[in-house]
Coordinates of C-alpha atoms and ligand atoms in Angstrom, one line a residue:
M27 CA 123.3 92.8 178.0
K28 CA 125.6 93.8 175.1
V29 CA 123.7 94.1 171.8
R30 CA 125.4 94.5 168.4
F31 CA 123.5 96.7 166.0
T32 CA 123.7 98.2 162.5
K33 CA 122.4 101.7 161.8
M34 CA 120.8 101.9 158.3
H35 CA 118.4 104.1 156.3
G36 CA 116.2 104.0 153.3
L37 CA 116.0 107.6 151.9
G38 CA 116.4 109.0 155.4
N39 CA 113.8 106.7 157.1
D40 CA 116.3 105.3 159.6
F41 CA 116.6 102.0 161.4
V42 CA 118.5 100.1 164.1
V43 CA 118.9 96.6 162.6
L44 CA 119.5 93.7 165.0
D45 CA 120.8 90.2 164.1
G46 CA 118.5 87.9 166.0
V47 CA 119.9 84.9 164.1
R48 CA 123.4 84.9 165.7
Q49 CA 122.4 86.6 168.9
S50 CA 119.4 85.6 170.9
L51 CA 117.2 88.8 171.5
A52 CA 114.0 89.3 173.3
L53 CA 113.6 93.0 173.8
T54 CA 110.9 94.6 175.9
P55 CA 108.9 97.6 174.6
D56 CA 110.9 99.8 177.0
Q57 CA 114.2 98.5 175.6
L58 CA 112.9 99.1 172.0
R59 CA 111.9 102.7 172.9
Q60 CA 115.3 103.2 174.5
L61 CA 117.1 102.0 171.3
A62 CA 114.9 104.4 169.2
D63 CA 115.4 107.4 171.5
R64 CA 117.4 110.1 169.6
R65 CA 118.8 111.5 172.9
F66 CA 119.0 108.6 175.3
G67 CA 119.6 105.8 172.8
I68 CA 120.8 105.2 169.3
G69 CA 117.9 106.9 167.6
C70 CA 115.7 105.6 164.7
D71 CA 112.2 105.6 163.2
Q72 CA 111.9 101.8 163.5
I73 CA 113.9 98.8 164.9
L74 CA 114.3 95.8 162.4
L75 CA 114.9 92.4 164.0
V76 CA 116.3 89.7 161.6
E77 CA 115.4 86.2 162.7
A78 CA 115.3 82.6 161.4
P79 CA 112.1 81.8 159.7
T80 CA 109.2 79.9 161.3
R81 CA 107.9 78.6 158.0
P82 CA 109.7 76.4 155.5
D83 CA 109.1 78.6 152.4
A84 CA 111.0 81.6 153.8
D85 CA 114.7 82.4 154.2
F86 CA 114.3 84.8 157.2
R87 CA 111.7 86.3 159.5
Y88 CA 111.5 90.1 159.6
R89 CA 110.0 91.8 162.7
I90 CA 109.4 95.6 162.7
F91 CA 109.0 97.8 165.8
N92 CA 108.1 101.5 165.6
A93 CA 109.9 104.0 167.7
D94 CA 107.0 103.8 170.2
G95 CA 107.9 100.2 170.8
G96 CA 104.8 98.7 169.0
E97 CA 105.3 95.8 166.6
V98 CA 103.8 96.3 163.2
E99 CA 103.1 94.3 160.0
Q100 CA 105.3 95.8 157.3
C101 CA 108.0 98.3 156.4
G102 CA 109.0 99.0 152.8
N103 CA 112.2 101.0 153.3
G104 CA 113.2 98.5 156.0
A105 CA 112.7 95.6 153.5
R106 CA 115.4 97.1 151.2
C107 CA 117.7 97.6 154.2
F108 CA 116.9 94.0 155.2
V109 CA 118.3 92.4 152.1
R110 CA 121.4 94.6 152.1
F111 CA 122.0 93.7 155.8
V112 CA 121.7 89.9 155.5
R113 CA 124.1 90.0 152.5
E114 CA 126.6 92.4 154.1
Q115 CA 126.5 90.3 157.3
G116 CA 127.2 87.1 155.4
L117 CA 123.8 85.6 156.5
T118 CA 123.1 84.8 152.8
A119 CA 124.7 85.1 149.4
Q120 CA 121.4 85.1 147.6
R121 CA 120.4 88.3 145.7
E122 CA 116.7 87.6 146.1
I123 CA 115.4 86.4 149.5
V124 CA 111.9 85.3 150.7
V125 CA 111.1 87.1 153.9
E126 CA 108.4 86.1 156.4
T127 CA 106.5 89.1 157.9
M128 CA 103.6 89.3 160.2
K129 CA 101.3 89.6 157.2
G130 CA 102.8 87.1 154.7
L131 CA 105.9 86.9 152.4
I132 CA 107.8 89.7 150.7
R133 CA 110.6 89.3 148.2
P134 CA 113.4 91.9 148.2
R135 CA 116.0 91.5 145.5
E136 CA 119.4 93.4 145.3
G137 CA 120.4 94.2 141.7
E138 CA 123.9 94.2 140.4
D139 CA 123.8 98.0 140.6
G140 CA 122.9 97.9 144.3
N141 CA 119.4 99.2 143.7
I142 CA 116.8 97.1 145.5
T143 CA 113.4 96.0 144.2
V144 CA 110.8 94.5 146.6
D145 CA 107.7 92.5 145.7
M146 CA 105.5 94.0 148.5
G147 CA 102.6 91.8 147.9
V148 CA 99.0 92.5 146.9
P149 CA 97.3 95.7 148.3
R150 CA 94.0 95.3 150.1
F151 CA 91.2 97.9 150.2
A152 CA 88.2 96.3 152.1
P153 CA 87.6 98.2 155.3
D154 CA 88.0 95.1 157.5
A155 CA 91.4 94.4 155.8
I156 CA 92.8 97.9 156.8
P157 CA 91.1 97.8 159.5
F158 CA 88.8 100.9 159.0
I159 CA 85.4 101.3 160.5
S160 CA 83.2 102.2 157.5
P161 CA 79.8 101.2 156.1
V162 CA 81.2 101.4 152.5
D163 CA 84.1 100.0 150.5
A164 CA 84.8 103.0 148.3
V165 CA 87.9 104.3 146.5
V166 CA 87.5 107.6 148.2
Q167 CA 85.4 108.5 151.3
P168 CA 85.0 111.3 153.8
L169 CA 86.6 111.3 157.2
M170 CA 85.9 114.0 159.8
V171 CA 89.3 115.2 161.1
G172 CA 88.7 117.7 163.9
D173 CA 86.3 120.2 162.2
D174 CA 87.5 119.4 158.7
E175 CA 86.0 116.8 156.3
V176 CA 89.0 115.1 154.5
M177 CA 88.6 112.8 151.5
I178 CA 90.8 109.7 152.1
S179 CA 91.6 106.5 150.3
V180 CA 92.4 103.5 152.6
V181 CA 95.0 100.9 151.5
S182 CA 96.6 98.0 153.4
M183 CA 100.1 97.0 152.3
G184 CA 100.0 94.7 155.3
N185 CA 100.0 97.9 157.4
P186 CA 97.3 100.5 157.3
H187 CA 97.4 103.7 155.2
A188 CA 95.0 106.6 154.8
V189 CA 96.0 108.7 151.7
Q190 CA 94.7 112.2 150.9
L191 CA 95.3 114.5 148.0
V192 CA 96.8 117.9 148.7
A193 CA 97.7 120.9 146.4
D194 CA 101.2 121.3 147.9
V195 CA 102.9 118.9 150.2
D196 CA 105.1 121.7 151.5
T197 CA 102.2 123.5 153.1
A198 CA 100.0 120.5 153.9
P199 CA 99.0 120.2 157.6
V200 CA 101.1 117.0 158.1
A201 CA 101.9 117.5 161.8
S202 CA 98.5 118.6 163.0
Q203 CA 96.2 116.6 160.8
G204 CA 98.6 113.6 160.6
L205 CA 98.4 113.1 164.4
L206 CA 94.6 113.3 164.4
I207 CA 94.3 110.8 161.5
E208 CA 96.9 108.4 163.1
N209 CA 94.8 108.2 166.2
H210 CA 91.3 108.5 164.6
L211 CA 88.7 106.2 166.3
R212 CA 87.7 104.7 162.9
F213 CA 91.2 103.1 162.7
P214 CA 91.1 100.5 165.5
Q215 CA 94.9 99.8 165.0
R216 CA 95.7 103.4 164.2
V217 CA 97.0 104.3 160.7
N218 CA 99.8 105.9 158.7
A219 CA 98.6 109.2 157.2
G220 CA 99.7 110.1 153.6
F221 CA 99.6 113.5 152.0
M222 CA 100.0 113.2 148.2
Q223 CA 100.5 116.0 145.6
V224 CA 100.0 114.8 142.0
V225 CA 102.7 116.2 139.7
D226 CA 101.7 114.3 136.5
R227 CA 100.3 110.9 135.6
H228 CA 103.7 109.2 136.5
A229 CA 104.9 111.4 139.4
V230 CA 103.8 112.5 142.9
R231 CA 105.3 114.2 145.9
L232 CA 104.5 112.6 149.2
R233 CA 104.8 113.2 152.9
V234 CA 103.7 110.6 155.5
F235 CA 102.9 111.0 159.2
E236 CA 103.7 107.4 160.3
R237 CA 101.9 105.4 162.9
G238 CA 104.1 105.1 165.9
A239 CA 106.9 107.3 164.6
G240 CA 105.6 110.7 163.4
E241 CA 106.6 112.2 160.1
T242 CA 109.5 110.4 158.5
L243 CA 111.7 111.5 155.6
A244 CA 110.3 108.6 153.5
C245 CA 107.8 105.8 153.9
G246 CA 108.1 102.8 151.6
T247 CA 104.7 101.3 152.2
G248 CA 103.3 104.8 152.2
A249 CA 104.7 105.3 148.7
C250 CA 103.1 102.0 147.6
A251 CA 99.8 103.0 149.1
A252 CA 99.8 106.5 147.6
A253 CA 100.7 105.2 144.1
V254 CA 98.0 102.5 144.3
A255 CA 95.4 104.9 145.6
G256 CA 96.2 107.4 142.7
I257 CA 96.0 104.6 140.1
R258 CA 92.6 103.4 141.5
R259 CA 91.4 107.1 141.4
G260 CA 92.3 107.3 137.7
L261 CA 94.9 110.0 138.5
L262 CA 98.1 108.0 137.9
D263 CA 99.5 105.4 135.6
S264 CA 102.2 102.8 136.6
P265 CA 105.1 103.2 137.0
V266 CA 104.9 106.1 139.5
R267 CA 107.9 108.1 140.7
V268 CA 107.3 109.0 144.3
A269 CA 109.3 112.0 145.5
T270 CA 109.7 111.9 149.3
R271 CA 111.6 114.4 151.4
G272 CA 114.5 111.9 151.6
G273 CA 114.6 111.0 147.9
E274 CA 112.8 109.1 145.2
L275 CA 111.1 105.7 145.0
S276 CA 109.7 103.9 141.9
I277 CA 106.4 102.1 142.3
E278 CA 104.9 99.6 139.8
W279 CA 101.4 98.1 140.1
A280 CA 99.5 96.4 137.3
G281 CA 96.2 96.6 139.2
D282 CA 93.7 94.3 140.8
E283 CA 95.2 91.2 142.5
Q284 CA 98.7 92.0 141.2
P285 CA 101.6 92.7 143.6
V286 CA 103.1 96.1 144.1
F287 CA 106.8 96.5 143.3
M288 CA 108.9 99.2 145.0
S289 CA 112.5 100.1 143.9
G290 CA 115.0 102.3 145.7
P291 CA 118.3 102.4 147.7
A292 CA 119.4 101.2 151.1
T293 CA 122.3 102.6 153.0
T294 CA 124.5 101.3 155.9
V295 CA 125.7 104.1 158.1
F296 CA 127.6 102.5 161.0
T297 CA 127.7 99.5 163.3
G298 CA 128.1 99.4 167.1
E299 CA 127.4 97.8 170.4
I300 CA 125.1 99.0 173.1
D301 CA 124.5 97.9 176.7
L302 CA 120.8 97.3 177.3
Ligands
API30 N1 105.0 103.2 160.7 C1 104.6 102.0 160.0 C2 105.7 101.0 159.9 C3 107.0 101.5 159.1 C4 106.7 101.8 157.7 C5 107.6 102.7 156.9 N2 108.8 103.1 157.6 C6 107.9 102.1 155.6 O1 109.0 102.3 155.0 O2 107.0 101.4 155.0 C7 103.3 101.4 160.6 O3 103.1 101.6 161.8 O4 102.6 100.7 159.9

């Protein structure tokens, strides 16, 4: 089967984007893993599938698959690429779109300057919303990672995040500890592991070991989760500049039941066709 695709990235977090509106696609996990494979396929962190909506209040449906082939609830960098893709492909002329995801609606908007802001919805913290097996609902709590006790904040942006403070992201044990946290038994659906260095009350540096993909150059929902966790801990004030290895995102959150807004770029690299 010939499949048309577009290769895109948000600050180096890269995607294979598929138009499931004008081509009928039902890809198996093996086919998804092949697309994501950086040697035997196209190569990407996630595959984004654009489809017609299943609910009347949405313009499109947005399905996200990690490089390991698993379908997940949310992707922030992907949401910015999504609105750029549907506009570039002529699927819509709207600057703001309402997108149906596995966990509700998000609203990406492409500005006149090409920068994209996304209403990422309201963050959730209760253990069963993450999900995280815990007797307490606390802003910070201990997690045994191997022989080390790590203090984490858990946040759901639709997808699960465990954020910890580090003195220097460049020397943080992202690969070793990130893998252990991702697969920790107290996270029944696994988790994205964030390592955040506070620079000042409006700026952090962040690295994320992503569920199903390993460390990426940037993680949009991870940036939202880190900024929200820092604000809840009284360490940060909105807006927060989040410096990732791939570039900078701006995160705004007014607290409580307010939505999180993420702003940043989206880039189209090339288009192609692949036999699956
Ligand atoms: N690995 C994530 C999905 C991709 C999120 C990330 N690429 C972003 O920009 O938010 C998860 O399993 O929840």
